[in-house]
Short mmCIF file of C-alpha atoms in Angstrom, two decimals:
data_model
loop_
_atom_site.label_atom_id
_atom_site.label_comp_id
_atom_site.label_asym_id
_atom_site.label_seq_id
_atom_site.Cartn_x
_atom_site.Cartn_y
_atom_site.Cartn_z
CA MET A 1 -4.85 33.04 -12.59
CA GLU A 2 -1.52 34.00 -10.99
CA ASN A 3 -3.12 35.30 -7.83
CA LYS A 4 -5.35 32.16 -7.42
CA ALA A 5 -2.30 29.82 -7.90
CA ILE A 6 -0.14 31.76 -5.37
CA LYS A 7 -2.98 31.40 -2.84
CA THR A 8 -3.18 27.72 -3.56
CA VAL A 9 0.63 27.36 -3.03
CA GLU A 10 0.42 29.26 0.26
CA LYS A 11 -2.72 27.47 1.43
CA TYR A 12 -1.29 24.02 1.03
CA ASN A 13 2.25 24.92 1.75
CA MET A 14 3.48 23.54 -1.51
CA LEU A 15 6.83 25.24 -1.92
CA SER A 16 9.65 25.94 0.39
CA VAL A 17 12.78 28.09 -0.34
CA GLY A 18 15.53 26.08 -2.06
CA ASP A 19 13.05 23.30 -3.39
CA SER A 20 13.81 21.39 -6.50
CA VAL A 21 10.68 20.94 -8.68
CA VAL A 22 10.14 18.52 -11.56
CA ILE A 23 7.57 20.06 -13.99
CA GLY A 24 5.42 17.75 -16.14
CA LEU A 25 5.60 19.59 -19.35
CA SER A 26 3.38 18.24 -22.17
CA GLY A 27 3.37 21.63 -24.12
CA GLY A 28 -0.32 22.15 -23.78
CA ALA A 29 -1.95 25.31 -22.21
CA ASP A 30 -2.18 23.85 -18.70
CA SER A 31 1.40 22.66 -18.57
CA CYS A 32 2.88 25.71 -20.13
CA ALA A 33 0.90 27.91 -17.68
CA LEU A 34 2.36 25.89 -14.80
CA PHE A 35 5.84 26.09 -16.29
CA HIS A 36 5.62 30.00 -16.67
CA PHE A 37 4.12 30.31 -13.19
CA LEU A 38 6.85 28.31 -11.48
CA VAL A 39 9.43 30.21 -13.58
CA SER A 40 7.93 33.53 -12.07
CA LEU A 41 8.43 32.10 -8.57
CA ARG A 42 11.92 30.79 -9.22
CA GLU A 43 13.79 33.78 -7.69
CA LYS A 44 11.47 34.23 -4.75
CA TYR A 45 11.71 30.51 -3.64
CA LYS A 46 15.18 29.99 -5.08
CA LEU A 47 13.89 27.09 -6.94
CA LYS A 48 15.74 24.56 -9.17
CA LEU A 49 13.50 23.66 -12.02
CA VAL A 50 13.65 20.59 -14.17
CA ALA A 51 10.97 19.90 -17.01
CA CYS A 52 10.07 16.38 -17.99
CA HIS A 53 8.50 15.74 -21.39
CA ILE A 54 7.30 12.39 -22.64
CA ASN A 55 7.06 11.61 -26.33
CA HIS A 56 4.49 8.83 -26.35
CA MET A 57 5.04 8.07 -30.05
CA LEU A 58 1.26 7.99 -30.60
CA ARG A 59 0.70 11.02 -32.85
CA GLY A 60 3.54 10.88 -35.29
CA ALA A 61 4.70 14.20 -36.50
CA GLU A 62 2.53 15.99 -33.93
CA ALA A 63 4.13 14.19 -31.16
CA ASP A 64 7.60 15.36 -32.49
CA ARG A 65 6.37 18.91 -32.78
CA ASP A 66 5.28 18.89 -29.12
CA GLU A 67 8.80 17.49 -28.14
CA ASN A 68 10.55 20.19 -30.02
CA PHE A 69 8.33 22.91 -28.58
CA ALA A 70 8.89 21.74 -25.04
CA ARG A 71 12.59 21.70 -25.53
CA SER A 72 12.73 25.13 -27.06
CA LEU A 73 10.66 26.54 -24.28
CA CYS A 74 13.12 25.22 -21.67
CA GLU A 75 16.02 26.54 -23.56
CA LYS A 76 14.60 30.05 -23.75
CA ASN A 77 13.77 30.06 -19.95
CA ASP A 78 17.09 28.25 -18.84
CA VAL A 79 15.25 25.32 -17.45
CA GLU A 80 16.74 21.85 -17.43
CA PHE A 81 14.99 19.64 -20.05
CA ARG A 82 14.51 15.92 -19.62
CA LEU A 83 13.04 13.72 -22.39
CA LEU A 84 11.51 10.19 -22.41
CA LYS A 85 10.69 8.84 -25.79
CA ILE A 86 8.90 5.58 -25.58
CA ASP A 87 6.37 3.32 -27.61
CA VAL A 88 3.40 3.49 -25.26
CA ALA A 89 1.05 1.70 -27.75
CA GLY A 90 3.49 -1.21 -27.99
CA ILE A 91 3.83 -1.50 -24.20
CA ALA A 92 0.07 -1.25 -23.59
CA GLN A 93 -0.56 -3.97 -26.02
CA LYS A 94 2.18 -6.20 -24.44
CA ASN A 95 0.77 -5.54 -20.93
CA LYS A 96 -2.87 -5.83 -22.17
CA GLU A 97 -3.98 -2.49 -20.88
CA SER A 98 -5.30 0.80 -22.15
CA THR A 99 -2.94 3.18 -23.82
CA GLU A 100 -4.34 5.82 -21.47
CA LYS A 101 -3.43 3.95 -18.28
CA CYS A 102 -0.04 2.83 -19.74
CA GLY A 103 0.82 6.27 -20.68
CA ARG A 104 -0.11 7.57 -17.17
CA ASP A 105 1.91 4.92 -15.39
CA ILE A 106 4.98 5.63 -17.52
CA ARG A 107 4.65 9.45 -17.04
CA TYR A 108 4.52 9.19 -13.29
CA ALA A 109 7.38 6.67 -13.18
CA PHE A 110 9.48 9.03 -15.22
CA PHE A 111 8.51 11.97 -12.89
CA ALA A 112 9.18 9.97 -9.77
CA GLU A 113 12.59 8.79 -11.15
CA THR A 114 13.67 12.34 -11.94
CA ALA A 115 12.36 13.64 -8.59
CA LYS A 116 14.28 11.08 -6.69
CA GLU A 117 17.42 11.93 -8.56
CA CYS A 118 16.90 15.61 -7.97
CA LYS A 119 15.68 15.15 -4.43
CA GLY A 120 12.60 17.28 -5.32
CA LYS A 121 9.00 17.65 -5.77
CA ILE A 122 6.77 16.83 -8.78
CA ALA A 123 4.51 19.59 -10.13
CA THR A 124 1.58 18.62 -12.35
CA ALA A 125 -0.68 20.85 -14.22
CA HIS A 126 -4.03 19.54 -12.88
CA THR A 127 -6.67 22.33 -12.87
CA ALA A 128 -10.09 22.77 -11.37
CA SER A 129 -11.56 21.81 -14.73
CA ASP A 130 -9.64 18.46 -14.44
CA ASN A 131 -10.95 18.02 -10.91
CA ALA A 132 -14.58 18.63 -12.03
CA GLU A 133 -14.23 15.96 -14.85
CA THR A 134 -12.66 13.51 -12.50
CA VAL A 135 -15.54 13.83 -9.91
CA LEU A 136 -18.13 13.37 -12.63
CA PHE A 137 -16.19 10.32 -13.89
CA ASN A 138 -16.15 8.96 -10.45
CA MET A 139 -19.75 9.54 -9.87
CA THR A 140 -20.61 7.44 -13.15
CA ARG A 141 -18.94 4.56 -11.40
CA GLY A 142 -20.87 4.89 -8.16
CA CYS A 143 -18.20 6.48 -5.92
CA GLY A 144 -18.41 7.32 -2.25
CA ILE A 145 -16.78 10.27 -0.44
CA LYS A 146 -13.28 9.43 -1.72
CA GLY A 147 -14.55 9.78 -5.19
CA LEU A 148 -15.91 13.13 -4.56
CA CYS A 149 -12.67 14.27 -3.10
CA GLY A 150 -11.34 14.47 -6.75
CA ILE A 151 -7.80 15.36 -7.32
CA PRO A 152 -5.80 16.15 -4.20
CA PRO A 153 -3.84 19.40 -4.26
CA VAL A 154 -0.98 17.63 -2.63
CA ARG A 155 -0.29 13.81 -2.48
CA ASP A 156 3.14 12.61 -1.05
CA ASN A 157 5.59 14.71 -3.05
CA ILE A 158 3.26 15.72 -5.95
CA ILE A 159 1.94 19.27 -5.91
CA ARG A 160 -0.68 20.77 -8.07
CA PRO A 161 -0.53 24.60 -7.89
CA LEU A 162 -3.16 25.08 -10.56
CA ILE A 163 -5.83 22.87 -9.02
CA GLU A 164 -8.10 25.83 -8.04
CA VAL A 165 -7.71 27.46 -11.46
CA THR A 166 -10.09 26.71 -14.36
CA ARG A 167 -9.05 26.08 -17.89
CA ASP A 168 -10.64 29.37 -18.92
CA ASP A 169 -8.42 31.13 -16.43
CA ILE A 170 -5.43 29.47 -17.98
CA GLU A 171 -6.06 30.27 -21.51
CA ARG A 172 -6.74 33.86 -20.57
CA TYR A 173 -3.36 33.87 -18.63
CA CYS A 174 -1.47 32.52 -21.64
CA HIS A 175 -3.25 34.98 -24.04
CA GLU A 176 -2.63 38.11 -21.86
CA ASN A 177 1.06 37.24 -21.37
CA GLY A 178 1.81 36.05 -24.90
CA TYR A 179 2.65 32.44 -23.93
CA ASP A 180 2.56 30.10 -26.66
CA PHE A 181 1.33 26.41 -26.34
CA VAL A 182 0.48 23.42 -28.57
CA ASN A 183 -2.87 21.73 -28.94
CA ASP A 184 -3.12 17.87 -28.69
CA SER A 185 -5.56 16.75 -31.32
CA THR A 186 -6.76 13.84 -29.35
CA ASN A 187 -8.30 16.18 -26.72
CA PHE A 188 -10.97 16.92 -29.20
CA THR A 189 -11.94 13.17 -29.99
CA ARG A 190 -14.64 11.56 -28.15
CA GLU A 191 -12.71 8.29 -28.19
CA TYR A 192 -11.83 8.71 -24.48
CA THR A 193 -14.41 8.91 -21.76
CA ARG A 194 -12.99 11.94 -20.20
CA ASN A 195 -13.13 13.78 -23.41
CA LYS A 196 -16.67 12.89 -23.70
CA ILE A 197 -17.31 14.30 -20.11
CA ARG A 198 -15.54 17.57 -20.99
CA LEU A 199 -16.96 18.06 -24.39
CA ASP A 200 -20.61 16.79 -23.75
CA VAL A 201 -21.33 16.98 -20.11
CA VAL A 202 -19.35 19.81 -18.49
CA SER A 203 -20.48 22.26 -21.24
CA VAL A 204 -24.08 21.48 -20.45
CA LEU A 205 -23.53 22.02 -16.66
CA LYS A 206 -21.63 25.29 -17.19
CA GLY A 207 -24.63 26.50 -19.05
CA ILE A 208 -26.69 25.83 -15.93
CA ASN A 209 -23.93 27.17 -13.54
CA PRO A 210 -21.11 29.25 -15.15
CA SER A 211 -19.09 28.63 -11.90
CA PHE A 212 -19.70 24.92 -12.03
CA GLU A 213 -15.94 24.08 -11.93
CA THR A 214 -15.26 26.34 -9.04
CA THR A 215 -18.41 24.91 -7.28
CA MET A 216 -17.04 21.45 -7.75
CA ALA A 217 -13.58 22.48 -6.36
CA ALA A 218 -15.32 23.69 -3.22
CA LEU A 219 -17.38 20.41 -3.08
CA SER A 220 -14.16 18.48 -3.22
CA ASP A 221 -12.39 20.49 -0.60
CA ARG A 222 -15.44 19.84 1.83
CA MET A 223 -15.40 16.02 0.96
CA ARG A 224 -11.63 15.96 1.72
CA LYS A 225 -12.18 17.38 5.17
CA GLN A 226 -15.00 14.81 5.81
CA ALA A 227 -12.89 12.05 4.46
CA GLU A 228 -10.05 13.03 6.77
CA HIS A 229 -12.48 12.93 9.79
CA LEU A 230 -13.79 9.71 8.75
CA TYR A 231 -10.28 8.35 8.44
CA ARG A 232 -9.36 9.43 11.92
CA CYS A 233 -12.44 7.77 13.44
CA ALA A 234 -11.67 4.48 11.59
CA CYS A 235 -7.96 4.54 12.87
CA ASP A 236 -9.44 5.22 16.48
CA VAL A 237 -11.80 2.03 16.12
CA ILE A 238 -8.89 0.00 14.77
CA ALA A 239 -6.59 0.85 17.60
CA LYS A 240 -9.24 -0.01 20.26
CA ALA A 241 -10.29 -3.28 18.39
CA ARG A 242 -6.68 -4.45 17.89
CA THR A 243 -5.49 -7.57 19.84
CA GLU A 244 -2.85 -10.08 19.31
CA ASN A 245 -5.40 -12.47 17.67
CA GLY A 246 -6.77 -9.92 15.25
CA TYR A 247 -9.42 -7.23 15.60
CA LYS A 248 -12.49 -7.59 17.94
CA ALA A 249 -15.25 -8.36 15.45
CA ASP A 250 -18.12 -7.23 17.71
CA MET A 251 -16.37 -3.74 18.24
CA LEU A 252 -15.98 -3.30 14.57
CA TYR A 253 -19.65 -4.34 13.86
CA ALA A 254 -20.94 -2.03 16.53
CA CYS A 255 -19.48 1.13 14.94
CA ASP A 256 -21.22 3.33 12.35
CA GLU A 257 -21.38 1.68 8.82
CA ALA A 258 -19.42 4.48 7.29
CA VAL A 259 -16.56 4.18 9.80
CA PHE A 260 -16.66 0.33 9.39
CA ALA A 261 -16.24 0.66 5.67
CA GLU A 262 -13.35 3.04 6.18
CA ALA A 263 -11.76 0.77 8.78
CA ILE A 264 -11.96 -2.19 6.48
CA SER A 265 -10.41 -0.20 3.69
CA ILE A 266 -7.45 0.74 5.91
CA LEU A 267 -6.95 -2.86 7.06
CA CYS A 268 -6.98 -4.10 3.37
CA LYS A 269 -4.58 -1.38 2.16
CA LYS A 270 -1.37 -3.04 3.36
CA TYR A 271 -2.42 -6.13 1.10
CA ASP A 272 -2.87 -3.76 -1.94
CA VAL A 273 -6.52 -4.44 -1.89
CA THR A 274 -9.41 -1.80 -2.43
CA PRO A 275 -12.58 -3.43 -1.19
CA GLU A 276 -15.76 -2.90 -3.13
CA ALA A 277 -19.16 -2.18 -1.56
CA GLU A 278 -20.22 -5.78 -1.86
CA HIS A 279 -17.06 -6.89 0.01
CA ILE A 280 -17.63 -4.51 2.82
CA ALA A 281 -21.20 -5.69 3.33
CA LEU A 282 -20.14 -9.37 3.33
CA ILE A 283 -17.41 -8.59 5.85
CA ARG A 284 -19.85 -6.64 8.22
CA ASN A 285 -22.14 -9.77 8.01
CA ILE A 286 -19.44 -12.29 8.94
CA CYS A 287 -18.28 -9.91 11.84
CA SER A 288 -21.68 -10.72 13.46
CA PHE A 289 -21.37 -14.45 12.87
CA HIS A 290 -18.23 -16.03 11.44
CA GLY A 291 -17.01 -16.99 7.99
CA ALA A 292 -14.64 -15.78 5.22
CA VAL A 293 -14.92 -13.34 2.33
CA GLN A 294 -12.34 -13.60 -0.66
CA LEU A 295 -11.05 -10.11 -1.49
CA LYS A 296 -8.46 -11.20 -4.07
CA ARG A 297 -6.94 -14.38 -5.47
CA ASN A 298 -5.24 -15.26 -2.04
CA ILE A 299 -6.40 -12.46 0.22
CA PHE A 300 -9.31 -13.15 2.47
CA ALA A 301 -11.19 -11.44 5.38
CA VAL A 302 -11.68 -14.16 8.07
CA SER A 303 -13.91 -13.88 11.15
CA ASN A 304 -13.74 -16.63 13.81
CA GLN A 305 -13.78 -16.92 17.59
CA GLY A 306 -14.78 -13.34 17.78
CA TYR A 307 -11.80 -11.87 15.86
CA LEU A 308 -11.66 -10.46 12.29
CA ARG A 309 -8.24 -10.77 10.33
CA ILE A 310 -7.30 -9.87 6.80
CA ILE A 311 -4.85 -12.63 5.81
CA LYS A 312 -2.93 -13.74 2.83
CA MET A 313 -3.34 -17.47 2.43
CA GLU A 314 -0.02 -19.22 1.65
CA SER A 315 0.16 -22.34 -0.21
CA HIS A 316 1.71 -24.92 2.24
CA HIS A 317 3.42 -28.16 1.51
CA GLU A 318 1.35 -30.41 3.73
CA ASN A 319 3.61 -33.40 3.39
CA GLU A 320 6.95 -31.51 3.63
CA GLU A 321 9.19 -32.99 6.32
CA ILE A 322 12.62 -31.64 7.02
CA PRO A 323 14.99 -33.73 9.03
CA PHE A 324 16.25 -32.20 12.18
CA ASN A 325 19.74 -33.57 11.32
CA ASP A 326 21.92 -30.81 13.08
CA ARG A 327 20.82 -28.03 10.73
CA LYS A 328 21.69 -24.45 11.38
CA THR A 329 18.68 -23.09 9.72
CA VAL A 330 15.27 -24.38 8.48
CA VAL A 331 12.85 -22.67 6.04
CA ILE A 332 9.31 -23.87 6.19
CA ASN A 333 5.90 -22.21 5.56
CA ASN A 334 7.71 -18.99 4.82
CA LYS A 335 9.29 -19.05 8.27
CA LYS A 336 12.94 -19.25 9.04
CA ILE A 337 14.05 -21.24 12.16
CA SER A 338 17.57 -20.58 13.42
CA LEU A 339 19.14 -23.43 15.35
CA SER A 340 21.96 -22.90 17.68
CA VAL A 341 23.65 -25.36 20.06
CA MET A 342 25.57 -24.28 23.20
CA ASN A 343 26.90 -25.95 26.33
CA ILE A 344 24.80 -25.65 29.52
CA ASP A 345 27.21 -23.11 31.11
CA ASP A 346 27.05 -20.62 28.24
CA PHE A 347 23.21 -21.12 28.19
CA TYR A 348 22.79 -20.17 31.95
CA ASN A 349 25.16 -17.27 31.58
CA GLY A 350 22.90 -14.34 32.24
CA GLU A 351 19.81 -15.97 30.82
CA LYS A 352 18.18 -17.51 33.94
CA ASN A 353 15.14 -15.10 33.68
CA ASN A 354 14.73 -15.16 29.86
CA LYS A 355 11.36 -16.69 29.48
CA PHE A 356 11.50 -16.76 25.61
CA LEU A 357 14.81 -18.61 25.83
CA PHE A 358 13.62 -21.33 28.20
CA ASN A 359 10.37 -21.85 26.15
CA ASN A 360 12.28 -22.34 22.93
CA SER A 361 15.19 -24.32 24.28
CA LEU A 362 15.61 -28.13 24.32
CA ASP A 363 17.87 -30.71 25.95
CA TYR A 364 19.88 -31.52 22.78
CA ASP A 365 20.57 -35.14 23.87
CA THR A 366 16.87 -35.88 24.14
CA ILE A 367 16.03 -35.22 20.59
CA PRO A 368 15.73 -38.44 18.57
CA LEU A 369 17.65 -38.78 15.40
CA SER A 370 14.21 -39.36 13.61
CA ALA A 371 12.92 -35.98 14.68
CA VAL A 372 11.58 -33.76 11.72
CA PHE A 373 10.26 -30.19 11.20
CA ARG A 374 6.82 -30.03 9.59
CA ASN A 375 3.41 -28.54 9.58
CA ARG A 376 1.03 -29.55 12.33
CA LYS A 377 -1.06 -32.60 11.53
CA SER A 378 -4.31 -34.10 13.10
CA GLY A 379 -3.46 -36.09 16.21
CA ASP A 380 -0.27 -34.29 17.17
CA ARG A 381 0.06 -34.00 20.92
CA ILE A 382 2.46 -32.43 23.41
CA CYS A 383 3.32 -32.83 26.99
CA LEU A 384 3.39 -29.28 28.21
CA ARG A 385 6.61 -28.09 29.85
CA ASN A 386 6.35 -28.04 33.73
CA ARG A 387 2.61 -29.08 33.55
CA ASN A 388 2.94 -32.76 33.23
CA VAL A 389 -0.28 -32.90 31.12
CA THR A 390 -0.42 -34.13 27.52
CA LYS A 391 -2.92 -32.62 25.04
CA THR A 392 -3.45 -32.64 21.30
CA LEU A 393 -2.45 -29.47 19.53
CA LYS A 394 -6.11 -28.95 18.36
CA LYS A 395 -7.35 -28.86 21.93
CA LEU A 396 -4.44 -26.76 23.07
CA PHE A 397 -4.90 -24.10 20.13
CA ASN A 398 -8.57 -24.03 20.92
CA GLU A 399 -7.79 -22.99 24.58
CA MET A 400 -5.19 -20.53 23.37
CA LYS A 401 -7.72 -19.08 20.92
CA ILE A 402 -5.21 -19.27 18.06
CA PRO A 403 -7.31 -18.40 14.92
CA LYS A 404 -7.93 -21.54 12.78
CA ASP A 405 -6.45 -19.96 9.59
CA GLU A 406 -3.09 -19.79 11.60
CA ARG A 407 -3.12 -23.32 12.89
CA GLU A 408 -2.20 -25.26 9.62
CA SER A 409 0.93 -23.18 9.15
CA VAL A 410 2.32 -23.77 12.66
CA VAL A 411 5.74 -25.39 12.56
CA VAL A 412 6.38 -28.22 14.87
CA LEU A 413 9.47 -30.37 15.64
CA CYS A 414 8.33 -33.82 16.36
CA ASP A 415 8.96 -37.61 16.51
CA GLY A 416 5.85 -39.18 14.81
CA GLU A 417 2.80 -37.60 16.52
CA ARG A 418 4.92 -36.61 19.65
CA VAL A 419 5.56 -33.03 19.45
CA LEU A 420 8.93 -31.85 20.90
CA TRP A 421 8.32 -28.13 20.20
CA THR A 422 6.18 -25.83 18.43
CA GLU A 423 6.45 -22.08 17.64
CA ARG A 424 3.32 -21.32 19.49
CA THR A 425 3.61 -23.38 22.71
CA GLY A 426 7.33 -23.75 23.11
CA VAL A 427 9.14 -26.90 24.37
CA SER A 428 7.60 -30.15 25.70
CA GLU A 429 8.24 -31.63 29.04
CA ASP A 430 10.12 -34.48 27.50
CA CYS A 431 12.84 -32.27 26.07
CA ARG A 432 13.03 -29.39 28.48
CA VAL A 433 16.27 -28.16 29.91
CA THR A 434 16.99 -29.70 33.39
CA ALA A 435 19.93 -29.95 35.83
CA LYS A 436 21.07 -32.91 33.91
CA THR A 437 21.34 -31.20 30.64
CA LYS A 438 24.83 -30.85 29.11
CA LYS A 439 24.03 -29.39 25.60
CA VAL A 440 21.08 -27.04 24.82
CA LEU A 441 19.39 -26.49 21.48
CA VAL A 442 17.82 -23.10 21.04
CA LEU A 443 15.24 -22.46 18.39
CA ASP A 444 14.38 -18.89 17.12
CA CYS A 445 11.38 -18.79 14.64
CA SER A 446 10.73 -15.77 12.52
CA ASN A 447 9.18 -14.80 9.09
CA LYS A 448 11.76 -14.90 6.24
CA ASN A 449 12.01 -11.23 6.35
CA GLY A 450 13.15 -11.55 9.94
CA LYS A 451 10.04 -10.43 11.85
CA GLY A 452 8.72 -12.17 14.96
CA ARG A 453 10.07 -14.66 17.33
CA GLY A 454 9.24 -18.11 18.79
#
């Protein structure tokens, strides 16, 4: 086992000299094998080891036994011991989720918090056997390549030195070296799906192929390489299809279906959405025509005017009107507009060639007292600066190919239906800065987090 684990560490460059490593220590055979393995490497890599144990308060005296065992193990090996004792069942019930998921989330949060404090890595005791069970579990749910990838050897700051070692290897390692461990009685109940897979499915498959777990590890390794290639292809397509108005729908539609699916998954990720196969098929369909697909409560894939966009629909207050009223800032539609007034000399000082400034600067004295900031409305029209032509915003936005889903949230400064300025077109002819201007109002529009201008 030790030789396999060392090869894994070196293959994936898991450890560097001077690393701090947070070990997930349950007290079971897998985590104890990981513990002793890392202790054996402590001198070679000059490691600082910290062991984290979670008492989930689910198994009464047995859980307390495991806690005491883990603490004693750390004391004997001069390893810092951290304990989290928490009522997982109570929290799971409160959050209306399974105890299994709740416990996993709590464990990783505890590991992450400790690793951040120690500025180190997290080592978990996942094995080739765990990987095989995970792949089988994913297959029962109809997975794709990512599901066949199984448990990654390295993910962010999480390392898994035993991922190419089987559970049989680990038990042999512990027995040969006299390493004690404790058994979790819940591992032998079929209440949990993974236990059913381990007890009833894997045993049958190992009867057909004694090297089944190793074979599955090799399969996962191949699938990870293919998934990485697919990801690179999808990123390349996204980069080529990207425009200021979204992504060219025809270019996305023309690519291979597998690449298309990966590209959509990448685009959805920033909205914390994992699209299902049905979603991806519907999005591919609207790329060849037009339409929208709801991915989540307020997340949509929208295709129109030849562009695909993944958007978050904000709820706008259609009747909200904010008086101009010499304000310094206005917040509307999740956008912050900064207003600054300056005299003409300061305005012209070094800014004669600043296109952004001129497009978003108004002659202060031409702004009516009745002017308001609001959303765009039907019938709004603007006389474009330096073009002496009046158009409705609808017609103008069509010409500018502004996506329809963006138009309703456009902020305007207006007097009735007469638009004095919009964030997308700039200032009107009626309010532009001229030789007669004495004071200038400069508008700078951005998201509330400060991104974007004008």
